[in-house]
PDB file of C-alpha atoms in Angstrom:
ATOM      1  CA  UNK A 288       1.483   0.911  11.331  1.00  0.00           C
ATOM      2  CA  UNK A 289       1.862   2.483  14.604  1.00  0.00           C
ATOM      3  CA  UNK A 290       3.704   1.602  17.645  1.00  0.00           C
ATOM      4  CA  UNK A 291       0.929  -0.068  19.581  1.00  0.00           C
ATOM      5  CA  UNK A 292      -2.850  -1.432  19.144  1.00  0.00           C
ATOM      6  CA  UNK A 293      -4.165   1.873  20.652  1.00  0.00           C
ATOM      7  CA  UNK A 294      -2.042   4.256  18.520  1.00  0.00           C
ATOM      8  CA  UNK A 295      -3.096   2.283  15.267  1.00  0.00           C
ATOM      9  CA  UNK A 296      -6.916   2.407  16.362  1.00  0.00           C
ATOM     10  CA  UNK A 297      -6.924   6.018  17.212  1.00  0.00           C
ATOM     11  CA  UNK A 298      -4.563   6.976  13.961  1.00  0.00           C
ATOM     12  CA  UNK A 299      -6.912   4.836  11.793  1.00  0.00           C
ATOM     13  CA  UNK A 300     -10.043   6.592  12.907  1.00  0.00           C
ATOM     14  CA  UNK A 301      -8.599  10.236  12.486  1.00  0.00           C
ATOM     15  CA  UNK A 302      -7.164   9.147   9.055  1.00  0.00           C
ATOM     16  CA  UNK A 303     -10.494   7.734   7.780  1.00  0.00           C
ATOM     17  CA  UNK A 304     -12.261  11.124   9.320  1.00  0.00           C
ATOM     18  CA  UNK A 305      -9.869  13.117   6.987  1.00  0.00           C
ATOM     19  CA  UNK A 306     -10.684  10.519   4.024  1.00  0.00           C
ATOM     20  CA  UNK A 307     -14.441  11.270   4.625  1.00  0.00           C
ATOM     21  CA  UNK A 308     -13.759  15.074   4.717  1.00  0.00           C
ATOM     22  CA  UNK A 309     -11.783  14.714   1.636  1.00  0.00           C
ATOM     23  CA  UNK A 310     -14.327  12.773  -0.177  1.00  0.00           C
ATOM     24  CA  UNK A 311     -17.079  15.031   0.571  1.00  0.00           C
ATOM     25  CA  UNK A 312     -14.857  17.957  -0.948  1.00  0.00           C
ATOM     26  CA  UNK A 313     -14.694  16.256  -4.245  1.00  0.00           C
ATOM     27  CA  UNK A 314     -15.921  18.557  -7.160  1.00  0.00           C
ATOM     28  CA  UNK A 315     -14.502  16.367 -10.040  1.00  0.00           C
ATOM     29  CA  UNK A 316     -15.985  12.755 -10.249  1.00  0.00           C
ATOM     30  CA  UNK A 317     -12.293  11.587 -11.443  1.00  0.00           C
ATOM     31  CA  UNK A 318     -10.801  12.986  -8.006  1.00  0.00           C
ATOM     32  CA  UNK A 319     -12.767  10.297  -6.035  1.00  0.00           C
ATOM     33  CA  UNK A 320     -10.351   7.550  -5.930  1.00  0.00           C
ATOM     34  CA  UNK A 321      -7.555   9.407  -4.791  1.00  0.00           C
ATOM     35  CA  UNK A 322      -9.797  11.351  -2.315  1.00  0.00           C
ATOM     36  CA  UNK A 323     -10.923   8.235  -0.798  1.00  0.00           C
ATOM     37  CA  UNK A 324      -7.295   6.870  -0.423  1.00  0.00           C
ATOM     38  CA  UNK A 325      -7.268   8.104   3.298  1.00  0.00           C
ATOM     39  CA  UNK A 326     -10.203   5.979   4.036  1.00  0.00           C
ATOM     40  CA  UNK A 327      -8.369   3.111   2.746  1.00  0.00           C
ATOM     41  CA  UNK A 328      -5.224   4.118   4.896  1.00  0.00           C
ATOM     42  CA  UNK A 329      -7.457   4.642   7.831  1.00  0.00           C
ATOM     43  CA  UNK A 330      -9.076   1.140   7.504  1.00  0.00           C
ATOM     44  CA  UNK A 331      -5.558  -0.293   7.198  1.00  0.00           C
ATOM     45  CA  UNK A 332      -4.500   1.276  10.572  1.00  0.00           C
ATOM     46  CA  UNK A 333      -7.625  -0.237  12.337  1.00  0.00           C
ATOM     47  CA  UNK A 334      -7.271  -3.717  10.747  1.00  0.00           C
ATOM     48  CA  UNK A 335      -3.527  -3.544  12.301  1.00  0.00           C
ATOM     49  CA  UNK A 336      -4.962  -2.720  15.561  1.00  0.00           C
ATOM     50  CA  UNK A 337      -6.673  -6.108  15.487  1.00  0.00           C
ATOM     51  CA  UNK A 338      -3.352  -7.793  14.502  1.00  0.00           C
ATOM     52  CA  UNK A 339      -1.810  -6.204  17.565  1.00  0.00           C
ATOM     53  CA  UNK A 340      -4.697  -7.606  19.692  1.00  0.00           C
ATOM     54  CA  UNK A 341      -4.444 -11.122  18.113  1.00  0.00           C
ATOM     55  CA  UNK A 342      -0.598 -11.156  19.005  1.00  0.00           C
ATOM     56  CA  UNK A 343       0.282 -11.283  15.317  1.00  0.00           C
ATOM     57  CA  UNK A 344       0.189 -14.734  13.661  1.00  0.00           C
ATOM     58  CA  UNK A 345      -1.523 -15.801  10.631  1.00  0.00           C
ATOM     59  CA  UNK A 346      -5.131 -14.971  11.298  1.00  0.00           C
ATOM     60  CA  UNK A 347      -7.634 -13.017   9.177  1.00  0.00           C
ATOM     61  CA  UNK A 348      -6.436  -9.645  10.355  1.00  0.00           C
ATOM     62  CA  UNK A 349      -2.943 -10.209   9.355  1.00  0.00           C
ATOM     63  CA  UNK A 350      -4.474 -11.400   5.829  1.00  0.00           C
ATOM     64  CA  UNK A 351      -6.487  -8.331   5.528  1.00  0.00           C
ATOM     65  CA  UNK A 352      -3.574  -6.227   6.325  1.00  0.00           C
ATOM     66  CA  UNK A 353      -1.547  -7.923   3.831  1.00  0.00           C
ATOM     67  CA  UNK A 354      -4.253  -7.675   1.127  1.00  0.00           C
ATOM     68  CA  UNK A 355      -4.634  -3.775   1.545  1.00  0.00           C
ATOM     69  CA  UNK A 356      -0.732  -3.165   1.906  1.00  0.00           C
ATOM     70  CA  UNK A 357       0.498  -5.594  -0.862  1.00  0.00           C
ATOM     71  CA  UNK A 358      -1.890  -6.141  -3.963  1.00  0.00           C
ATOM     72  CA  UNK A 359      -4.235  -3.181  -3.322  1.00  0.00           C
ATOM     73  CA  UNK A 360      -2.210   0.117  -3.140  1.00  0.00           C
ATOM     74  CA  UNK A 361       0.060  -0.457  -5.902  1.00  0.00           C
ATOM     75  CA  UNK A 362      -3.146  -0.704  -7.987  1.00  0.00           C
ATOM     76  CA  UNK A 363      -5.206   1.785  -6.235  1.00  0.00           C
ATOM     77  CA  UNK A 364      -2.608   4.768  -6.303  1.00  0.00           C
ATOM     78  CA  UNK A 365      -1.784   4.830 -10.287  1.00  0.00           C
ATOM     79  CA  UNK A 366      -5.508   4.320 -11.090  1.00  0.00           C
ATOM     80  CA  UNK A 367      -6.381   7.105  -8.651  1.00  0.00           C
ATOM     81  CA  UNK A 368      -3.779   9.539 -10.284  1.00  0.00           C
ATOM     82  CA  UNK A 369      -4.614   8.643 -13.952  1.00  0.00           C
ATOM     83  CA  UNK A 370      -8.415   9.151 -12.925  1.00  0.00           C
ATOM     84  CA  UNK A 371      -7.462  12.572 -11.700  1.00  0.00           C
ATOM     85  CA  UNK A 372      -5.268  13.635 -14.754  1.00  0.00           C
ATOM     86  CA  UNK A 373      -6.239  15.694 -17.728  1.00  0.00           C
ATOM     87  CA  UNK A 374      -6.709  13.255 -20.860  1.00  0.00           C
ATOM     88  CA  UNK A 375      -3.631  14.827 -22.504  1.00  0.00           C
ATOM     89  CA  UNK A 376      -1.373  13.794 -19.403  1.00  0.00           C
ATOM     90  CA  UNK A 377      -2.678  10.116 -19.098  1.00  0.00           C
ATOM     91  CA  UNK A 378      -0.336   8.558 -21.633  1.00  0.00           C
ATOM     92  CA  UNK A 379       2.523   9.380 -19.138  1.00  0.00           C
ATOM     93  CA  UNK A 380       0.933   7.648 -16.298  1.00  0.00           C
ATOM     94  CA  UNK A 381       0.200   4.418 -18.139  1.00  0.00           C
ATOM     95  CA  UNK A 382       3.798   2.967 -17.336  1.00  0.00           C
ATOM     96  CA  UNK A 383       3.016   3.024 -13.409  1.00  0.00           C
ATOM     97  CA  UNK A 384      -0.281   1.599 -13.895  1.00  0.00           C
ATOM     98  CA  UNK A 385       1.341  -1.271 -16.106  1.00  0.00           C
ATOM     99  CA  UNK A 386       3.958  -1.815 -13.054  1.00  0.00           C
ATOM    100  CA  UNK A 387       0.923  -1.607 -10.528  1.00  0.00           C
ATOM    101  CA  UNK A 388      -0.861  -4.150 -12.574  1.00  0.00           C
ATOM    102  CA  UNK A 389       2.216  -6.483 -12.734  1.00  0.00           C
ATOM    103  CA  UNK A 390       2.878  -5.994  -9.174  1.00  0.00           C
ATOM    104  CA  UNK A 391      -0.384  -6.458  -7.825  1.00  0.00           C
ATOM    105  CA  UNK A 392      -1.010  -9.791  -9.758  1.00  0.00           C
ATOM    106  CA  UNK A 393       2.417 -11.156  -8.539  1.00  0.00           C
ATOM    107  CA  UNK A 394       1.639 -10.140  -4.762  1.00  0.00           C
ATOM    108  CA  UNK A 395      -2.023 -11.565  -4.782  1.00  0.00           C
ATOM    109  CA  UNK A 396      -0.968 -14.546  -6.248  1.00  0.00           C
ATOM    110  CA  UNK A 397       1.617 -15.060  -3.663  1.00  0.00           C
ATOM    111  CA  UNK A 398      -0.925 -14.330  -1.003  1.00  0.00           C
ATOM    112  CA  UNK A 399      -3.053 -17.132  -2.284  1.00  0.00           C
ATOM    113  CA  UNK A 400      -0.395 -19.765  -2.252  1.00  0.00           C
ATOM    114  CA  UNK A 401       1.861 -18.686   0.807  1.00  0.00           C
ATOM    115  CA  UNK A 402       0.672 -17.594   4.163  1.00  0.00           C
ATOM    116  CA  UNK A 403       1.596 -14.083   5.553  1.00  0.00           C
ATOM    117  CA  UNK A 404       2.355 -14.143   9.300  1.00  0.00           C
ATOM    118  CA  UNK A 405       3.045 -11.051  11.685  1.00  0.00           C
ATOM    119  CA  UNK A 406       5.176 -11.029  14.785  1.00  0.00           C
ATOM    120  CA  UNK A 407       5.315  -8.444  17.500  1.00  0.00           C
ATOM    121  CA  UNK A 408       8.682  -7.127  17.874  1.00  0.00           C
ATOM    122  CA  UNK A 409       8.539  -4.469  20.618  1.00  0.00           C
ATOM    123  CA  UNK A 410       6.797  -1.335  19.248  1.00  0.00           C
ATOM    124  CA  UNK A 411       6.823  -2.619  15.865  1.00  0.00           C
ATOM    125  CA  UNK A 412       5.035  -5.335  13.944  1.00  0.00           C
ATOM    126  CA  UNK A 413       6.942  -7.406  11.386  1.00  0.00           C
ATOM    127  CA  UNK A 414       5.223  -9.080   8.526  1.00  0.00           C
ATOM    128  CA  UNK A 415       6.586 -12.086   6.532  1.00  0.00           C
ATOM    129  CA  UNK A 416       5.351 -13.342   3.247  1.00  0.00           C
ATOM    130  CA  UNK A 417       7.498 -15.438   0.837  1.00  0.00           C
ATOM    131  CA  UNK A 418       8.011 -13.395  -2.251  1.00  0.00           C
ATOM    132  CA  UNK A 419      10.486 -14.474  -5.327  1.00  0.00           C
ATOM    133  CA  UNK A 420      12.670 -11.829  -6.766  1.00  0.00           C
ATOM    134  CA  UNK A 421      11.640  -9.571  -4.001  1.00  0.00           C
ATOM    135  CA  UNK A 422      13.795  -6.613  -5.025  1.00  0.00           C
ATOM    136  CA  UNK A 423      12.372  -6.518  -8.482  1.00  0.00           C
ATOM    137  CA  UNK A 424       8.633  -6.552  -7.025  1.00  0.00           C
ATOM    138  CA  UNK A 425       9.872  -3.594  -4.569  1.00  0.00           C
ATOM    139  CA  UNK A 426      11.021  -1.683  -7.395  1.00  0.00           C
ATOM    140  CA  UNK A 427       7.588  -2.201  -9.366  1.00  0.00           C
ATOM    141  CA  UNK A 428       5.796  -1.542  -6.274  1.00  0.00           C
ATOM    142  CA  UNK A 429       7.423   2.043  -5.780  1.00  0.00           C
ATOM    143  CA  UNK A 430       7.326   2.833  -9.522  1.00  0.00           C
ATOM    144  CA  UNK A 431       3.604   2.356  -9.358  1.00  0.00           C
ATOM    145  CA  UNK A 432       2.818   4.168  -6.043  1.00  0.00           C
ATOM    146  CA  UNK A 433       5.748   6.866  -5.683  1.00  0.00           C
ATOM    147  CA  UNK A 434       6.539   6.958  -9.449  1.00  0.00           C
ATOM    148  CA  UNK A 435       2.880   7.707 -10.304  1.00  0.00           C
ATOM    149  CA  UNK A 436       2.680  10.769  -8.026  1.00  0.00           C
ATOM    150  CA  UNK A 437       5.995  11.976  -9.149  1.00  0.00           C
ATOM    151  CA  UNK A 438       4.910  11.872 -13.018  1.00  0.00           C
ATOM    152  CA  UNK A 439       1.634  13.617 -12.182  1.00  0.00           C
ATOM    153  CA  UNK A 440       1.355  17.256 -13.771  1.00  0.00           C
ATOM    154  CA  UNK A 441      -0.209  18.544 -10.356  1.00  0.00           C
ATOM    155  CA  UNK A 442       2.170  20.235  -8.173  1.00  0.00           C
ATOM    156  CA  UNK A 443       0.589  19.014  -4.989  1.00  0.00           C
ATOM    157  CA  UNK A 444       0.395  15.248  -6.074  1.00  0.00           C
ATOM    158  CA  UNK A 445       4.356  15.779  -6.882  1.00  0.00           C
ATOM    159  CA  UNK A 446       4.819  16.946  -3.622  1.00  0.00           C
ATOM    160  CA  UNK A 447       2.987  14.030  -2.004  1.00  0.00           C
ATOM    161  CA  UNK A 448       5.334  11.692  -4.310  1.00  0.00           C
ATOM    162  CA  UNK A 449       8.242  13.359  -2.474  1.00  0.00           C
ATOM    163  CA  UNK A 450       6.860  13.168   0.811  1.00  0.00           C
ATOM    164  CA  UNK A 451       5.963   9.458   0.407  1.00  0.00           C
ATOM    165  CA  UNK A 452       9.106   8.522  -1.058  1.00  0.00           C
ATOM    166  CA  UNK A 453      11.496  10.086   1.664  1.00  0.00           C
ATOM    167  CA  UNK A 454       8.868   9.436   4.598  1.00  0.00           C
ATOM    168  CA  UNK A 455       8.741   5.780   3.575  1.00  0.00           C
ATOM    169  CA  UNK A 456      12.524   5.630   3.411  1.00  0.00           C
ATOM    170  CA  UNK A 457      12.782   7.032   7.039  1.00  0.00           C
ATOM    171  CA  UNK A 458       9.874   4.917   8.395  1.00  0.00           C
ATOM    172  CA  UNK A 459      11.326   1.586   7.058  1.00  0.00           C
ATOM    173  CA  UNK A 460      14.718   2.595   8.594  1.00  0.00           C
ATOM    174  CA  UNK A 461      13.010   3.053  12.109  1.00  0.00           C
ATOM    175  CA  UNK A 462      11.104  -0.054  11.419  1.00  0.00           C
ATOM    176  CA  UNK A 463      14.034  -2.230  10.490  1.00  0.00           C
ATOM    177  CA  UNK A 464      16.100  -1.234  13.690  1.00  0.00           C
ATOM    178  CA  UNK A 465      12.834  -2.177  15.544  1.00  0.00           C
ATOM    179  CA  UNK A 466      13.051   0.944  17.337  1.00  0.00           C
ATOM    180  CA  UNK A 467       9.422   2.339  16.608  1.00  0.00           C
ATOM    181  CA  UNK A 468       6.888   2.344  13.842  1.00  0.00           C
ATOM    182  CA  UNK A 469       5.962   5.706  12.295  1.00  0.00           C
ATOM    183  CA  UNK A 470       4.060   4.528   9.046  1.00  0.00           C
ATOM    184  CA  UNK A 471       0.789   5.853  10.557  1.00  0.00           C
ATOM    185  CA  UNK A 472       2.417   9.403  10.798  1.00  0.00           C
ATOM    186  CA  UNK A 473       3.324   9.157   7.054  1.00  0.00           C
ATOM    187  CA  UNK A 474      -0.181   8.160   6.498  1.00  0.00           C
ATOM    188  CA  UNK A 475      -1.529  10.941   8.324  1.00  0.00           C
ATOM    189  CA  UNK A 476       0.566  13.496   6.597  1.00  0.00           C
ATOM    190  CA  UNK A 477      -0.311  12.181   3.160  1.00  0.00           C
ATOM    191  CA  UNK A 478      -3.987  12.086   3.954  1.00  0.00           C
ATOM    192  CA  UNK A 479      -3.917  16.068   5.037  1.00  0.00           C
ATOM    193  CA  UNK A 480      -2.269  16.735   2.064  1.00  0.00           C
ATOM    194  CA  UNK A 481      -4.832  14.792   0.052  1.00  0.00           C
ATOM    195  CA  UNK A 482      -7.608  16.792   1.837  1.00  0.00           C
ATOM    196  CA  UNK A 483      -5.742  20.125   0.877  1.00  0.00           C
ATOM    197  CA  UNK A 484      -5.369  18.880  -2.800  1.00  0.00           C
ATOM    198  CA  UNK A 485      -9.031  17.980  -3.051  1.00  0.00           C
ATOM    199  CA  UNK A 486     -10.186  21.099  -1.826  1.00  0.00           C
ATOM    200  CA  UNK A 487      -8.146  23.128  -3.947  1.00  0.00           C
ATOM    201  CA  UNK A 488      -9.383  21.529  -7.145  1.00  0.00           C
ATOM    202  CA  UNK A 489     -11.792  23.506  -9.131  1.00  0.00           C
ATOM    203  CA  UNK A 490     -15.021  21.844 -10.956  1.00  0.00           C
ATOM    204  CA  UNK A 491     -14.530  20.292 -14.286  1.00  0.00           C
ATOM    205  CA  UNK A 492     -15.109  22.564 -16.833  1.00  0.00           C
ATOM    206  CA  UNK A 493     -16.817  22.096 -20.300  1.00  0.00           C
ATOM    207  CA  UNK A 494     -13.289  22.287 -22.103  1.00  0.00           C
ATOM    208  CA  UNK A 495     -11.829  19.623 -19.870  1.00  0.00           C
ATOM    209  CA  UNK A 496     -14.775  17.164 -20.056  1.00  0.00           C
ATOM    210  CA  UNK A 497     -14.075  14.928 -23.037  1.00  0.00           C
ATOM    211  CA  UNK A 498     -17.770  13.453 -22.804  1.00  0.00           C
ATOM    212  CA  UNK A 499     -20.590  14.473 -25.028  1.00  0.00           C
ATOM    213  CA  UNK A 500     -22.364  16.073 -22.021  1.00  0.00           C
ATOM    214  CA  UNK A 501     -19.448  18.249 -21.305  1.00  0.00           C
ATOM    215  CA  UNK A 502     -19.278  19.603 -24.983  1.00  0.00           C
ATOM    216  CA  UNK A 503     -20.881  22.699 -26.311  1.00  0.00           C
ATOM    217  CA  UNK A 504     -23.971  21.685 -28.420  1.00  0.00           C
ATOM    218  CA  UNK A 505     -23.115  24.332 -30.990  1.00  0.00           C
ATOM    219  CA  UNK A 506     -19.634  23.004 -31.626  1.00  0.00           C
ATOM    220  CA  UNK A 507     -20.589  20.480 -34.072  1.00  0.00           C
ATOM    221  CA  UNK A 508     -23.091  22.452 -35.934  1.00  0.00           C
TER     222      UNK A 508
END
């Protein structure tokens, strides 16, 4: 989220453009989910611009914002990290994925049985949804998103995990004080780092491809 509808709209369009460039740079099919993440983050900002224009409340824009932020992201991120990882590294990434599945299921269920509301508070938007055991859900959410990145073998993804964790703490502090919302700045920084990551990835080699197509046909003869 940003500090106004205009800021959210332009930030969202810019982040989505980075996502398009990132997705166009993909040379490994397994990298596509993470490369597309800025597109999702950009759409999230644009949706929030609609929440600003609606004056908050419990309308469709608020629900769409919550669906992306709550059940979708804790599932998307660990799946993306797992998809981009080498087969030998994937077992280490299964716990964050499991945490993401459980967390996303809980959050999706709560959104179906309880309304989510948004309230404009100066230069921030506050969202409210009834969550049981909220601290436990938060731990699962962070382990699925930040934890998956930190457990990745790729150095840039670990840097992204550190940036996301520290940046989220700063953004949350500014948001809670109702000073100004800076989540869009974090989303922009993360998206640019993902663009760099995508462009630095080399095409998959036959030695890394576990599929029959990627194998040397003479290896089994």
